Amino acid sequence: MALMITDECINCDVCEPECPNEAISPGDEIYIIDPNKCTECVGHYDEPQCQQVCPVDCIPVDPERVESESELMEKYHRLTGL
């Protein structure tokens, strides 16, 4: 499951540097998450770091991109080469 950033985002800039996969970037109006890079921090941390630091709780799971933990781990290996 990739995460997504909702329009409740206040552009506070705290989530982007927390992403170990560099999946978060500024969009036209709010930050966006590249679902091809988002592993929900699987392989890096026990829980998504962006969700932990978001002050407005605007980073839910993207219902359009449901992935199992094993799929997220495969994505992690593909992205990191580990």
Short mmCIF file of C-alpha atoms in Angstrom, two decimals:
data_model
loop_
_atom_site.label_atom_id
_atom_site.label_comp_id
_atom_site.label_asym_id
_atom_site.label_seq_id
_atom_site.Cartn_x
_atom_site.Cartn_y
_atom_site.Cartn_z
CA MET A 1 0.00 0.00 0.00
CA ALA A 2 1.50 3.26 -0.99
CA LEU A 3 0.59 6.26 1.07
CA MET A 4 -0.96 9.45 -0.22
CA ILE A 5 -1.12 13.05 0.94
CA THR A 6 -4.58 14.58 1.14
CA ASP A 7 -5.57 18.16 0.44
CA GLU A 8 -5.45 18.81 4.19
CA CYS A 9 -1.65 19.17 3.74
CA ILE A 10 -0.36 22.51 5.05
CA ASN A 11 2.98 22.34 3.18
CA CYS A 12 4.96 22.38 6.40
CA ASP A 13 7.92 20.57 4.80
CA VAL A 14 8.45 18.05 7.62
CA CYS A 15 7.53 14.88 5.71
CA GLU A 16 9.81 15.21 2.68
CA PRO A 17 13.19 14.81 4.46
CA GLU A 18 11.86 11.88 6.52
CA CYS A 19 11.24 9.65 3.49
CA PRO A 20 14.14 7.21 3.03
CA ASN A 21 13.06 6.46 -0.56
CA GLU A 22 12.73 10.11 -1.63
CA ALA A 23 9.13 9.39 -2.61
CA ILE A 24 7.79 12.71 -1.31
CA SER A 25 8.15 15.90 -3.31
CA PRO A 26 6.44 19.27 -3.62
CA GLY A 27 3.43 19.24 -5.94
CA ASP A 28 1.59 22.18 -7.45
CA GLU A 29 -0.40 22.89 -4.30
CA ILE A 30 0.55 20.20 -1.75
CA TYR A 31 3.25 17.60 -1.32
CA ILE A 32 2.81 14.38 -3.28
CA ILE A 33 4.00 10.81 -2.84
CA ASP A 34 5.32 8.79 -5.79
CA PRO A 35 3.60 5.41 -5.33
CA ASN A 36 6.38 3.71 -7.27
CA LYS A 37 8.86 4.74 -4.58
CA CYS A 38 6.71 4.51 -1.44
CA THR A 39 7.28 1.35 0.60
CA GLU A 40 5.57 2.72 3.73
CA CYS A 41 9.12 2.58 5.11
CA VAL A 42 9.13 -1.24 4.94
CA GLY A 43 12.77 -2.29 4.91
CA HIS A 44 13.84 0.93 6.61
CA TYR A 45 11.62 1.43 9.68
CA ASP A 46 8.80 -0.27 11.56
CA GLU A 47 6.29 2.41 10.61
CA PRO A 48 5.94 5.15 8.00
CA GLN A 49 8.08 8.07 9.12
CA CYS A 50 6.09 10.68 7.22
CA GLN A 51 2.95 9.72 9.14
CA GLN A 52 4.85 10.04 12.41
CA VAL A 53 5.94 13.63 11.78
CA CYS A 54 2.86 15.00 10.00
CA PRO A 55 1.24 17.58 12.30
CA VAL A 56 -2.16 17.44 10.55
CA ASP A 57 -2.48 13.67 10.00
CA CYS A 58 -3.01 13.97 6.23
CA ILE A 59 -1.05 10.90 5.06
CA PRO A 60 -3.37 7.87 4.87
CA VAL A 61 -2.97 4.65 2.90
CA ASP A 62 -3.89 5.12 -0.75
CA PRO A 63 -6.91 2.83 -1.31
CA GLU A 64 -6.08 2.71 -5.02
CA ARG A 65 -2.66 1.17 -4.34
CA VAL A 66 -3.08 -1.72 -1.93
CA GLU A 67 0.12 -3.76 -1.54
CA SER A 68 1.03 -6.56 0.86
CA GLU A 69 4.02 -6.34 3.18
CA SER A 70 5.90 -8.78 0.92
CA GLU A 71 5.16 -6.61 -2.14
CA LEU A 72 6.42 -3.55 -0.26
CA MET A 73 9.58 -5.47 0.68
CA GLU A 74 10.11 -6.45 -2.96
CA LYS A 75 9.76 -2.78 -3.91
CA TYR A 76 12.29 -1.87 -1.19
CA HIS A 77 14.80 -4.38 -2.62
CA ARG A 78 14.21 -3.10 -6.15
CA LEU A 79 14.72 0.53 -5.07
CA THR A 80 17.77 -0.04 -2.88
CA GLY A 81 19.47 -2.89 -4.68
CA LEU A 82 19.81 -4.71 -1.34
#
